[in-house]
mmCIF file of C-alpha atoms in Angstrom:
data_model
loop_
_atom_site.group_PDB
_atom_site.id
_atom_site.type_symbol
_atom_site.label_atom_id
_atom_site.label_comp_id
_atom_site.label_asym_id
_atom_site.label_seq_id
_atom_site.Cartn_x
_atom_site.Cartn_y
_atom_site.Cartn_z
ATOM 1 C CA MET A 1 226.948 -89.113 301.138
ATOM 2 C CA GLU A 2 225.258 -90.701 298.596
ATOM 3 C CA ALA A 3 225.293 -94.466 298.405
ATOM 4 C CA LEU A 4 223.513 -97.697 297.218
ATOM 5 C CA GLN A 5 222.535 -100.045 300.309
ATOM 6 C CA PHE A 6 220.649 -103.126 300.001
ATOM 7 C CA ASP A 7 218.607 -103.594 303.046
ATOM 8 C CA PHE A 8 216.099 -106.832 303.071
ATOM 9 C CA ASN A 9 212.429 -106.449 303.105
ATOM 10 C CA ILE A 10 210.105 -109.219 302.355
ATOM 11 C CA PRO A 11 207.401 -107.561 300.495
ATOM 12 C CA LYS A 12 209.778 -105.907 298.042
ATOM 13 C CA TYR A 13 211.721 -109.099 297.474
ATOM 14 C CA ILE A 14 208.497 -110.841 296.701
ATOM 15 C CA LEU A 15 207.249 -107.895 294.800
ATOM 16 C CA SER A 16 210.454 -107.727 293.014
ATOM 17 C CA LYS A 17 210.845 -111.779 292.510
ATOM 18 C CA MET A 18 207.402 -111.496 290.334
ATOM 19 C CA LEU A 19 207.991 -108.089 288.246
ATOM 20 C CA GLY A 20 211.675 -109.219 287.540
ATOM 21 C CA ARG A 21 211.103 -111.741 285.495
ATOM 22 C CA TRP A 22 209.397 -109.914 282.985
ATOM 23 C CA LEU A 23 211.654 -106.203 284.423
ATOM 24 C CA PRO A 24 215.073 -106.687 285.128
ATOM 25 C CA SER A 25 214.868 -103.060 285.787
ATOM 26 C CA THR A 26 212.457 -103.932 288.523
ATOM 27 C CA TYR A 27 215.478 -105.390 290.698
ATOM 28 C CA TRP A 28 216.990 -101.726 291.298
ATOM 29 C CA ASN A 29 213.988 -100.052 290.702
ATOM 30 C CA THR A 30 214.180 -98.810 294.598
ATOM 31 C CA HIS A 31 210.800 -97.571 295.421
ATOM 32 C CA ILE A 32 209.466 -101.325 295.036
ATOM 33 C CA SER A 33 213.466 -103.185 294.966
ATOM 34 C CA CYS A 34 215.813 -104.016 298.086
ATOM 35 C CA LEU A 35 217.731 -102.181 296.758
ATOM 36 C CA LYS A 36 217.943 -98.422 298.500
ATOM 37 C CA TRP A 37 219.227 -94.799 296.996
ATOM 38 C CA ASN A 38 220.054 -93.239 300.415
ATOM 39 C CA ASP A 39 221.976 -90.127 301.775
ATOM 40 C CA THR A 40 224.059 -91.743 304.505
ATOM 41 C CA ALA A 41 226.837 -90.434 306.525
ATOM 42 C CA GLU A 42 230.041 -91.298 305.872
ATOM 43 C CA PRO A 43 231.084 -94.668 307.588
ATOM 44 C CA THR A 44 232.992 -94.490 311.018
ATOM 45 C CA LEU A 45 236.219 -95.759 312.345
ATOM 46 C CA PRO A 46 235.175 -99.144 314.560
ATOM 47 C CA ASN A 47 238.180 -98.882 316.803
ATOM 48 C CA GLU A 48 241.128 -97.252 316.210
ATOM 49 C CA GLU A 49 242.848 -100.088 314.453
ATOM 50 C CA TRP A 50 240.556 -98.795 311.471
ATOM 51 C CA VAL A 51 240.993 -96.826 308.227
ATOM 52 C CA LYS A 52 238.900 -94.797 305.949
ATOM 53 C CA VAL A 53 239.671 -94.810 302.568
ATOM 54 C CA LYS A 54 238.478 -92.381 299.868
ATOM 55 C CA VAL A 55 236.831 -94.670 296.778
ATOM 56 C CA LYS A 56 238.113 -93.674 293.771
ATOM 57 C CA TYR A 57 236.554 -96.759 291.401
ATOM 58 C CA GLY A 58 234.421 -99.369 293.035
ATOM 59 C CA GLY A 59 233.909 -101.899 291.136
ATOM 60 C CA ILE A 60 230.026 -104.181 290.159
ATOM 61 C CA CYS A 61 231.138 -107.903 290.339
ATOM 62 C CA GLY A 62 229.105 -110.496 289.326
ATOM 63 C CA SER A 63 228.024 -111.601 292.733
ATOM 64 C CA ASP A 64 226.660 -108.467 292.903
ATOM 65 C CA MET A 65 224.437 -108.367 290.334
ATOM 66 C CA ASN A 66 223.418 -111.558 291.749
ATOM 67 C CA LEU A 67 222.515 -110.373 294.710
ATOM 68 C CA LEU A 68 220.266 -107.260 293.157
ATOM 69 C CA TYR A 69 219.360 -110.472 291.038
ATOM 70 C CA LEU A 70 217.987 -112.072 294.299
ATOM 71 C CA HIS A 71 219.663 -115.301 293.235
ATOM 72 C CA ASP A 72 221.947 -115.702 296.888
ATOM 73 C CA SER A 73 221.143 -118.712 298.899
ATOM 74 C CA PRO A 74 219.415 -117.939 302.019
ATOM 75 C CA SER A 75 222.068 -120.114 303.682
ATOM 76 C CA THR A 76 224.517 -117.019 303.347
ATOM 77 C CA SER A 77 222.031 -114.068 305.061
ATOM 78 C CA PRO A 78 223.128 -115.497 308.547
ATOM 79 C CA TYR A 79 226.839 -113.789 306.861
ATOM 80 C CA VAL A 80 225.442 -109.772 306.301
ATOM 81 C CA SER A 81 223.904 -107.159 308.223
ATOM 82 C CA PHE A 82 221.065 -104.941 307.134
ATOM 83 C CA PRO A 83 221.116 -102.553 305.801
ATOM 84 C CA PHE A 84 224.874 -102.279 304.090
ATOM 85 C CA THR A 85 226.299 -101.145 301.548
ATOM 86 C CA ILE A 86 227.220 -102.778 298.397
ATOM 87 C CA GLY A 87 230.755 -102.719 296.966
ATOM 88 C CA HIS A 88 233.675 -105.284 297.640
ATOM 89 C CA GLU A 89 236.171 -104.118 294.860
ATOM 90 C CA ALA A 90 237.791 -100.897 295.349
ATOM 91 C CA VAL A 91 240.595 -98.801 294.693
ATOM 92 C CA GLY A 92 241.473 -95.488 296.631
ATOM 93 C CA GLN A 93 243.029 -93.507 299.017
ATOM 94 C CA ILE A 94 243.563 -93.128 302.662
ATOM 95 C CA SER A 95 241.859 -90.208 303.935
ATOM 96 C CA GLU A 96 241.798 -91.494 308.442
ATOM 97 C CA LEU A 97 243.624 -93.006 310.331
ATOM 98 C CA GLY A 98 242.990 -94.660 313.732
ATOM 99 C CA SER A 99 245.839 -93.455 316.506
ATOM 100 C CA ASN A 100 247.002 -96.885 316.676
ATOM 101 C CA VAL A 101 247.779 -97.257 312.791
ATOM 102 C CA THR A 102 251.381 -96.911 312.765
ATOM 103 C CA SER A 103 252.832 -98.447 309.277
ATOM 104 C CA LEU A 104 250.081 -96.523 306.783
ATOM 105 C CA GLU A 105 250.213 -92.474 305.733
ATOM 106 C CA LYS A 106 247.242 -90.878 304.689
ATOM 107 C CA GLY A 107 247.349 -90.121 301.152
ATOM 108 C CA GLN A 108 248.318 -93.740 300.066
ATOM 109 C CA ARG A 109 247.015 -95.294 297.026
ATOM 110 C CA VAL A 110 245.672 -98.596 298.377
ATOM 111 C CA VAL A 111 243.115 -101.128 297.808
ATOM 112 C CA ILE A 112 241.332 -103.871 300.023
ATOM 113 C CA ASN A 113 240.997 -107.324 301.337
ATOM 114 C CA PRO A 114 237.532 -106.932 301.900
ATOM 115 C CA VAL A 115 237.392 -110.521 304.237
ATOM 116 C CA LEU A 116 236.115 -109.316 307.463
ATOM 117 C CA SER A 117 238.070 -112.083 309.460
ATOM 118 C CA CYS A 118 239.275 -112.463 312.908
ATOM 119 C CA GLU A 119 241.700 -109.986 313.198
ATOM 120 C CA SER A 120 240.035 -106.936 311.708
ATOM 121 C CA ARG A 121 236.852 -108.995 314.514
ATOM 122 C CA ASN A 122 239.350 -108.369 317.154
ATOM 123 C CA VAL A 123 238.755 -111.665 318.079
ATOM 124 C CA GLU A 124 241.150 -114.803 319.417
ATOM 125 C CA LEU A 125 241.975 -116.264 316.177
ATOM 126 C CA CYS A 126 240.268 -119.356 314.789
ATOM 127 C CA SER A 127 241.821 -122.797 313.498
ATOM 128 C CA ALA A 128 241.015 -120.909 309.872
ATOM 129 C CA CYS A 129 242.539 -117.776 310.445
ATOM 130 C CA GLU A 130 246.170 -119.327 311.952
ATOM 131 C CA ARG A 131 246.717 -121.210 309.253
ATOM 132 C CA GLY A 132 246.244 -118.759 306.650
ATOM 133 C CA ASP A 133 242.568 -119.380 305.806
ATOM 134 C CA GLN A 134 240.751 -116.309 306.241
ATOM 135 C CA SER A 135 238.167 -116.554 303.657
ATOM 136 C CA LEU A 136 237.148 -119.619 305.805
ATOM 137 C CA CYS A 137 236.805 -118.031 308.849
ATOM 138 C CA LEU A 138 234.320 -119.614 311.764
ATOM 139 C CA HIS A 139 233.849 -116.063 313.789
ATOM 140 C CA LYS A 140 232.057 -114.004 310.940
ATOM 141 C CA THR A 141 229.305 -113.188 313.121
ATOM 142 C CA LYS A 142 231.500 -112.429 316.105
ATOM 143 C CA GLY A 143 233.223 -109.506 317.384
ATOM 144 C CA SER A 144 233.888 -105.891 317.245
ATOM 145 C CA ILE A 145 231.694 -105.255 313.934
ATOM 146 C CA GLU A 146 228.154 -106.689 313.025
ATOM 147 C CA PRO A 147 228.215 -109.906 310.631
ATOM 148 C CA GLY A 148 229.484 -109.823 307.254
ATOM 149 C CA LEU A 149 231.618 -112.186 305.228
ATOM 150 C CA LEU A 150 233.001 -109.237 303.569
ATOM 151 C CA ILE A 151 233.788 -105.168 303.437
ATOM 152 C CA GLY A 152 230.275 -104.605 301.150
ATOM 153 C CA ALA A 153 228.124 -106.612 303.132
ATOM 154 C CA CYS A 154 228.559 -105.313 306.351
ATOM 155 C CA ARG A 155 226.645 -102.412 308.162
ATOM 156 C CA ASN A 156 229.253 -101.436 309.533
ATOM 157 C CA THR A 157 232.174 -101.273 307.226
ATOM 158 C CA GLY A 158 230.437 -98.945 304.021
ATOM 159 C CA GLY A 159 231.714 -100.596 300.811
ATOM 160 C CA SER A 160 232.726 -99.442 297.555
ATOM 161 C CA TRP A 161 229.159 -98.427 296.113
ATOM 162 C CA SER A 162 229.844 -95.301 298.231
ATOM 163 C CA PRO A 163 232.766 -92.709 298.212
ATOM 164 C CA TYR A 164 233.850 -94.080 301.560
ATOM 165 C CA LEU A 165 234.625 -97.242 303.244
ATOM 166 C CA VAL A 166 236.453 -98.333 306.854
ATOM 167 C CA ALA A 167 238.622 -101.161 306.889
ATOM 168 C CA HIS A 168 241.082 -103.138 309.041
ATOM 169 C CA LYS A 169 244.861 -102.106 308.862
ATOM 170 C CA SER A 170 245.166 -105.422 308.723
ATOM 171 C CA GLN A 171 242.957 -105.351 305.374
ATOM 172 C CA ILE A 172 245.338 -102.466 303.714
ATOM 173 C CA LYS A 173 247.613 -103.170 300.799
ATOM 174 C CA ILE A 174 248.912 -100.215 299.297
ATOM 175 C CA LEU A 175 249.693 -99.900 295.988
ATOM 176 C CA PRO A 176 252.545 -99.185 294.296
ATOM 177 C CA ASP A 177 253.653 -96.916 291.575
ATOM 178 C CA GLU A 178 253.565 -99.591 288.740
ATOM 179 C CA VAL A 179 250.171 -100.452 289.052
ATOM 180 C CA ASP A 180 247.860 -98.099 287.633
ATOM 181 C CA ASP A 181 244.032 -97.509 289.426
ATOM 182 C CA LEU A 182 242.430 -98.945 286.850
ATOM 183 C CA ASN A 183 244.298 -102.475 286.795
ATOM 184 C CA GLY A 184 244.436 -102.019 290.849
ATOM 185 C CA VAL A 185 239.989 -102.081 291.216
ATOM 186 C CA LEU A 186 240.686 -105.662 289.767
ATOM 187 C CA VAL A 187 243.088 -106.936 292.058
ATOM 188 C CA GLU A 188 240.457 -108.264 294.358
ATOM 189 C CA PRO A 189 238.709 -110.564 291.174
ATOM 190 C CA PHE A 190 241.898 -111.438 290.069
ATOM 191 C CA SER A 191 242.623 -112.688 293.605
ATOM 192 C CA CYS A 192 239.986 -114.897 293.553
ATOM 193 C CA ALA A 193 241.189 -116.687 290.295
ATOM 194 C CA LEU A 194 245.058 -116.517 291.706
ATOM 195 C CA HIS A 195 243.520 -118.366 295.098
ATOM 196 C CA ALA A 196 241.906 -121.094 292.680
ATOM 197 C CA VAL A 197 244.844 -121.860 290.315
ATOM 198 C CA LEU A 198 247.445 -121.351 292.940
ATOM 199 C CA ARG A 199 245.321 -124.145 295.210
ATOM 200 C CA ASN A 200 244.294 -126.193 292.344
ATOM 201 C CA PRO A 201 247.648 -125.760 289.831
ATOM 202 C CA PRO A 202 247.209 -127.437 286.635
ATOM 203 C CA LYS A 203 250.211 -129.831 285.701
ATOM 204 C CA GLU A 204 252.797 -128.233 282.906
ATOM 205 C CA ASN A 205 250.995 -130.066 279.896
ATOM 206 C CA ASP A 206 247.843 -130.115 281.569
ATOM 207 C CA LYS A 207 244.275 -129.760 279.397
ATOM 208 C CA VAL A 208 242.497 -126.751 281.267
ATOM 209 C CA LEU A 209 239.008 -125.705 280.825
ATOM 210 C CA ILE A 210 237.944 -122.887 281.639
ATOM 211 C CA ILE A 211 234.088 -122.808 281.880
ATOM 212 C CA GLY A 212 232.630 -118.359 281.008
ATOM 213 C CA ALA A 213 234.930 -116.168 280.011
ATOM 214 C CA GLY A 214 233.596 -112.832 282.232
ATOM 215 C CA VAL A 215 235.856 -111.150 284.622
ATOM 216 C CA ILE A 216 236.718 -114.062 286.669
ATOM 217 C CA GLY A 217 237.079 -116.985 283.621
ATOM 218 C CA LEU A 218 239.639 -114.358 282.084
ATOM 219 C CA SER A 219 241.234 -113.744 284.874
ATOM 220 C CA VAL A 220 241.998 -117.290 286.276
ATOM 221 C CA LEU A 221 243.086 -117.957 282.160
ATOM 222 C CA ALA A 222 245.617 -115.125 283.232
ATOM 223 C CA ALA A 223 246.670 -116.072 286.288
ATOM 224 C CA ILE A 224 247.954 -119.303 285.309
ATOM 225 C CA ARG A 225 249.838 -117.822 282.485
ATOM 226 C CA ALA A 226 251.193 -114.934 285.212
ATOM 227 C CA LEU A 227 252.430 -117.414 286.733
ATOM 228 C CA GLY A 228 254.645 -118.997 283.633
ATOM 229 C CA ILE A 229 251.780 -122.665 283.691
ATOM 230 C CA LYS A 230 252.861 -124.355 280.474
ATOM 231 C CA CYS A 231 249.773 -125.681 279.421
ATOM 232 C CA SER A 232 246.589 -126.394 276.680
ATOM 233 C CA ILE A 233 244.116 -123.579 278.154
ATOM 234 C CA THR A 234 240.637 -123.739 276.325
ATOM 235 C CA ILE A 235 237.769 -121.279 276.884
ATOM 236 C CA LEU A 236 234.332 -121.349 276.246
ATOM 237 C CA VAL A 237 232.682 -117.931 275.666
ATOM 238 C CA LYS A 238 229.132 -116.797 275.123
ATOM 239 C CA HIS A 239 229.608 -114.024 273.410
ATOM 240 C CA LEU A 240 232.494 -112.664 270.492
ATOM 241 C CA PHE A 241 233.909 -110.008 272.188
ATOM 242 C CA GLN A 242 234.874 -112.284 275.014
ATOM 243 C CA GLY A 243 236.774 -114.581 272.885
ATOM 244 C CA GLU A 244 238.640 -111.611 271.494
ATOM 245 C CA LEU A 245 240.091 -110.409 275.264
ATOM 246 C CA ALA A 246 240.568 -114.099 275.838
ATOM 247 C CA LYS A 247 243.354 -113.684 273.021
ATOM 248 C CA LEU A 248 244.949 -111.157 275.023
ATOM 249 C CA TYR A 249 245.659 -113.293 277.165
ATOM 250 C CA GLU A 250 247.167 -116.301 274.881
ATOM 251 C CA VAL A 251 244.460 -118.472 275.527
ATOM 252 C CA ASP A 252 245.370 -121.780 272.978
ATOM 253 C CA HIS A 253 241.556 -122.343 271.961
ATOM 254 C CA VAL A 254 238.144 -120.339 272.020
ATOM 255 C CA VAL A 255 234.768 -122.335 271.529
ATOM 256 C CA GLN A 256 231.712 -120.561 271.074
ATOM 257 C CA LEU A 257 228.651 -121.780 273.130
ATOM 258 C CA ASN A 258 226.365 -122.297 270.442
ATOM 259 C CA HIS A 259 224.972 -125.428 268.544
ATOM 260 C CA SER A 260 228.129 -126.678 267.727
ATOM 261 C CA TYR A 261 229.950 -126.092 271.314
ATOM 262 C CA VAL A 262 230.359 -129.646 272.304
ATOM 263 C CA ASN A 263 231.810 -131.459 269.492
ATOM 264 C CA LYS A 264 233.934 -128.395 269.166
ATOM 265 C CA THR A 265 235.353 -128.435 273.198
ATOM 266 C CA ALA A 266 235.605 -132.245 272.417
ATOM 267 C CA GLU A 267 237.998 -131.968 269.290
ATOM 268 C CA VAL A 268 240.585 -129.600 271.040
ATOM 269 C CA LEU A 269 240.045 -131.977 273.974
ATOM 270 C CA ASN A 270 240.582 -134.770 272.059
ATOM 271 C CA ALA A 271 238.047 -136.779 273.763
ATOM 272 C CA GLU A 272 235.193 -139.046 271.923
ATOM 273 C CA VAL A 273 231.217 -137.702 271.580
ATOM 274 C CA LEU A 274 229.092 -140.439 273.017
ATOM 275 C CA LYS A 275 225.067 -140.898 272.438
ATOM 276 C CA PRO A 276 223.008 -141.868 275.113
ATOM 277 C CA VAL A 277 219.669 -143.446 274.493
ATOM 278 C CA ILE A 278 217.741 -140.376 275.554
ATOM 279 C CA GLY A 279 219.515 -136.734 276.985
ATOM 280 C CA GLU A 280 222.525 -134.583 276.250
ATOM 281 C CA GLU A 281 225.584 -136.113 275.033
ATOM 282 C CA VAL A 282 228.494 -137.759 276.882
ATOM 283 C CA ILE A 283 231.844 -136.842 276.769
ATOM 284 C CA GLN A 284 235.080 -139.993 276.939
ATOM 285 C CA GLY A 285 237.890 -138.091 277.948
ATOM 286 C CA GLY A 286 238.270 -134.743 278.464
ATOM 287 C CA ALA A 287 240.242 -132.076 280.607
ATOM 288 C CA ASN A 288 242.540 -132.453 283.304
ATOM 289 C CA ILE A 289 241.185 -129.437 285.153
ATOM 290 C CA VAL A 290 238.162 -127.271 284.805
ATOM 291 C CA TYR A 291 237.465 -123.892 286.061
ATOM 292 C CA GLU A 292 234.163 -123.309 286.118
ATOM 293 C CA CYS A 293 233.441 -120.125 286.405
ATOM 294 C CA VAL A 294 229.699 -119.165 285.529
ATOM 295 C CA GLY A 295 227.484 -120.875 288.521
ATOM 296 C CA LYS A 296 224.375 -121.536 286.289
ATOM 297 C CA LYS A 297 222.711 -125.531 286.186
ATOM 298 C CA LYS A 298 224.283 -125.703 282.321
ATOM 299 C CA SER A 299 227.845 -124.740 283.239
ATOM 300 C CA ILE A 300 228.154 -126.748 286.204
ATOM 301 C CA LYS A 301 226.843 -130.017 284.296
ATOM 302 C CA ASP A 302 229.293 -129.316 281.373
ATOM 303 C CA SER A 303 232.344 -128.795 283.944
ATOM 304 C CA LEU A 304 231.100 -132.364 284.934
ATOM 305 C CA ARG A 305 230.906 -133.890 281.832
ATOM 306 C CA PHE A 306 233.965 -131.916 279.686
ATOM 307 C CA ALA A 307 236.497 -133.048 282.751
ATOM 308 C CA ASN A 308 238.320 -136.479 282.287
ATOM 309 C CA SER A 309 238.371 -139.061 284.009
ATOM 310 C CA GLY A 310 240.487 -138.937 287.606
ATOM 311 C CA GLY A 311 240.415 -135.195 286.525
ATOM 312 C CA LYS A 312 239.247 -132.321 288.670
ATOM 313 C CA VAL A 313 235.988 -129.755 288.324
ATOM 314 C CA VAL A 314 236.926 -126.126 290.390
ATOM 315 C CA LEU A 315 233.968 -124.166 291.161
ATOM 316 C CA LEU A 316 233.943 -120.299 291.193
ATOM 317 C CA GLY A 317 231.342 -119.785 289.964
ATOM 318 C CA LEU A 318 229.409 -119.240 293.472
ATOM 319 C CA ALA A 319 226.835 -121.619 292.584
ATOM 320 C CA GLY A 320 223.334 -121.745 294.427
ATOM 321 C CA MET A 321 220.563 -123.767 294.773
ATOM 322 C CA ILE A 322 220.863 -125.821 291.628
ATOM 323 C CA GLU A 323 217.995 -128.598 290.827
ATOM 324 C CA LYS A 324 218.157 -131.142 288.405
ATOM 325 C CA VAL A 325 222.427 -131.727 287.896
ATOM 326 C CA ASP A 326 223.478 -135.172 286.669
ATOM 327 C CA TRP A 327 225.762 -136.110 289.444
ATOM 328 C CA THR A 328 226.764 -139.408 287.280
ATOM 329 C CA MET A 329 229.996 -138.554 285.984
ATOM 330 C CA VAL A 330 231.145 -137.504 289.300
ATOM 331 C CA TRP A 331 231.245 -141.097 290.375
ATOM 332 C CA LEU A 332 232.063 -143.024 287.164
ATOM 333 C CA ASN A 333 234.678 -140.384 286.534
ATOM 334 C CA GLU A 334 236.082 -140.629 290.171
ATOM 335 C CA LEU A 335 236.434 -136.742 290.131
ATOM 336 C CA THR A 336 237.714 -134.334 292.500
ATOM 337 C CA ILE A 337 235.318 -131.566 293.070
ATOM 338 C CA LYS A 338 236.500 -128.407 295.148
ATOM 339 C CA GLY A 339 235.414 -125.070 295.727
ATOM 340 C CA CYS A 340 236.666 -121.980 296.272
ATOM 341 C CA PHE A 341 235.594 -118.496 297.587
ATOM 342 C CA ALA A 342 237.630 -115.470 297.297
ATOM 343 C CA TYR A 343 241.481 -115.590 298.222
ATOM 344 C CA SER A 344 243.691 -117.148 301.417
ATOM 345 C CA THR A 345 247.444 -117.262 302.023
ATOM 346 C CA ASN A 346 248.998 -119.246 299.217
ATOM 347 C CA GLU A 347 252.829 -120.647 298.061
ATOM 348 C CA PHE A 348 254.385 -118.087 296.147
ATOM 349 C CA GLU A 349 258.112 -118.561 294.959
ATOM 350 C CA GLY A 350 258.735 -120.574 298.112
ATOM 351 C CA LYS A 351 256.591 -117.636 300.128
ATOM 352 C CA LYS A 352 253.295 -117.764 301.889
ATOM 353 C CA MET A 353 252.197 -114.978 300.873
ATOM 354 C CA ASP A 354 248.646 -113.524 300.752
ATOM 355 C CA SER A 355 246.673 -113.806 297.778
ATOM 356 C CA LEU A 356 246.121 -110.034 297.177
ATOM 357 C CA ASP A 357 249.784 -109.688 297.654
ATOM 358 C CA ILE A 358 250.503 -112.027 294.921
ATOM 359 C CA ALA A 359 248.308 -110.120 292.934
ATOM 360 C CA ILE A 360 249.813 -106.659 293.079
ATOM 361 C CA GLU A 361 253.363 -108.809 292.700
ATOM 362 C CA LEU A 362 252.694 -109.870 288.988
ATOM 363 C CA MET A 363 251.051 -106.660 288.245
ATOM 364 C CA LYS A 364 253.744 -104.479 289.092
ATOM 365 C CA ARG A 365 256.495 -107.110 287.696
ATOM 366 C CA GLY A 366 254.093 -106.818 284.327
ATOM 367 C CA ARG A 367 253.509 -110.111 284.233
ATOM 368 C CA VAL A 368 249.739 -109.342 283.632
ATOM 369 C CA ASP A 369 247.541 -105.838 282.913
ATOM 370 C CA LEU A 370 243.657 -106.530 283.340
ATOM 371 C CA SER A 371 242.625 -102.551 282.396
ATOM 372 C CA PRO A 372 241.877 -104.125 278.907
ATOM 373 C CA LEU A 373 238.318 -105.630 280.861
ATOM 374 C CA ILE A 374 237.040 -102.293 281.738
ATOM 375 C CA THR A 375 234.872 -101.500 279.396
ATOM 376 C CA HIS A 376 232.194 -98.634 281.036
ATOM 377 C CA GLN A 377 232.708 -96.009 283.885
ATOM 378 C CA PHE A 378 229.668 -94.344 285.437
ATOM 379 C CA PRO A 379 229.539 -91.840 288.030
ATOM 380 C CA LEU A 380 227.362 -93.386 291.249
ATOM 381 C CA GLN A 381 224.135 -91.544 290.647
ATOM 382 C CA GLU A 382 223.880 -93.533 287.041
ATOM 383 C CA TYR A 383 223.454 -96.690 288.409
ATOM 384 C CA LYS A 384 220.228 -97.489 286.769
ATOM 385 C CA ARG A 385 221.915 -96.945 283.342
ATOM 386 C CA ALA A 386 225.310 -99.245 284.928
ATOM 387 C CA PHE A 387 222.906 -101.906 285.297
ATOM 388 C CA HIS A 388 221.054 -101.484 282.687
ATOM 389 C CA THR A 389 224.677 -102.354 280.172
ATOM 390 C CA ILE A 390 225.868 -105.123 282.321
ATOM 391 C CA SER A 391 222.230 -106.438 281.815
ATOM 392 C CA ASN A 392 222.531 -106.267 278.034
ATOM 393 C CA LYS A 393 225.545 -107.730 277.086
ATOM 394 C CA ARG A 394 224.496 -109.197 274.067
ATOM 395 C CA LYS A 395 223.863 -105.913 272.262
ATOM 396 C CA ILE A 396 226.584 -104.425 274.146
ATOM 397 C CA ASN A 397 230.380 -105.701 274.745
ATOM 398 C CA VAL A 398 230.328 -105.557 278.481
ATOM 399 C CA MET A 399 232.902 -107.022 280.689
ATOM 400 C CA LYS A 400 233.959 -104.860 283.542
ATOM 401 C CA VAL A 401 232.185 -101.700 284.845
ATOM 402 C CA VAL A 402 233.174 -99.968 287.808
ATOM 403 C CA PHE A 403 231.492 -96.624 289.488
ATOM 404 C CA ASP A 404 233.823 -93.510 288.964
ATOM 405 C CA HIS A 405 233.481 -91.787 291.888
ATOM 406 C CA GLU A 406 235.094 -88.832 290.597
ATOM 407 C CA LYS A 407 233.592 -88.768 287.002
ATOM 408 C CA GLN A 408 230.496 -86.495 286.546
ATOM 409 C CA VAL A 409 227.048 -87.024 285.467
ATOM 410 C CA GLY A 410 226.688 -87.014 282.185
ATOM 411 C CA GLY A 411 230.514 -88.178 281.113
ATOM 412 C CA ILE A 412 232.193 -89.293 278.394
ATOM 413 C CA ILE A 413 231.832 -93.738 279.258
#
C-alpha cells in the first residue's frame, strides 16, 4: 500500500530547515525532506486484541503540519518511533479482527481514539490511566509496541495517511448511523476541544475569548454551544471566511486580526487599553477564560494580556519553544495557566465518559455538525497539492483538508 511516512534524518532535517524558510514545498519534497512517499506493507496486528481498519478519510491536523514544517520541539522525540506513518484522525471500517476481539464485527464504521496508553500497550495501568487520563499515560515508551504518543506516531500502528492502520480494541469507537463520515473524521479534533472545555468550563455569563479560528478554535466554540453553556464568546480570526464559519456556531463577536484588533477586542470585553512607556498595549480587564488555539508567540502574548485579573488561560495550540514572551501578567493578574493535550475521561450528564464518546453522542443528538469545516478533499497521491493548499490560506479559503482514500487522482475537490 502507499503511505506517507516521517523518518528523521539529520542531513535532510538541516537542509529542509535551511531551504524551507524561502520555499515551503521543501518540507514535502520527499527527495530532500524527512517526509517519505513509500510503497509499504499493510500494518499487522501486534496481538490478537487488535483490529485493522480500512481508512476512508484521514484528516490533516495542524499538529501534522507542525511536524512537516519541523516546528516540533525535540522534547517530544522520545515519544515516537521512526519511521512512522502520519495521521491520527480517521474514519473507516473494520477489515480484520484479532481472535480475542468479540465485541466488534468486520464492516462496522468506526473512529479511533489514537492515544497509545497502558491498555493498548499491554502493561499494568499507570496512575494516570487508572484515573482516566489516558492522554497523560506514563508508559508511552513501554509495552508490546514501540514508543508513540498516538497512532500516527508509532512505527507499529500505521496511520491515516495510508489506506490501513491497526488499533487496540479499546481504542475503537463504533460510529452510529446518525453520524456521517465527514463528522466522523472530525470526532478526534472535536474531542480535543471538548476535553479542554469540560476540564475548564466557562460559567454562565462569563466572557470567553477564543484565539484562533482554525478547526480547534471553532471546535471549542462548537463544544461550548453544544454543551448548552450560556456565555458571551468572542473569537479572534485571521481570515474573514473563518468569521463566517464561526457564525454557524453562534459566536457573539468576531474580531479580525488587523491594525485595530486590540481596541476592538478590548471593547467587546469591556476592558481598558493602557499605553506603556514602550511596547505593546496593556489590557486592564478582559475575558474570564481565554482558549489559546494557535500556539504562536503572538497568540500566547495575546492570551495573557486579554485575560481578566484572576482569569484562566487554557493552552490548546501545542506551543513549543517560544522566546521573548512577557509573563508579567501571569503574576500581576494572578492568572491560572492550564495546558491541555488530547482527550481523556470527562464528566458528562453525571457520568464519566471518554471524550470521544461524548463527541459522538453530541453529534448523534444533532447538537453539532462540523462537516462544513471540511473544505477540501484530496486523494493521497495528491498530497503535495493538499499541503500547498493548506499553506496558501491567504489566497484560498481553507479550513480542514482530508485525504479521501476512495477518491481517484484528478477527482473533483
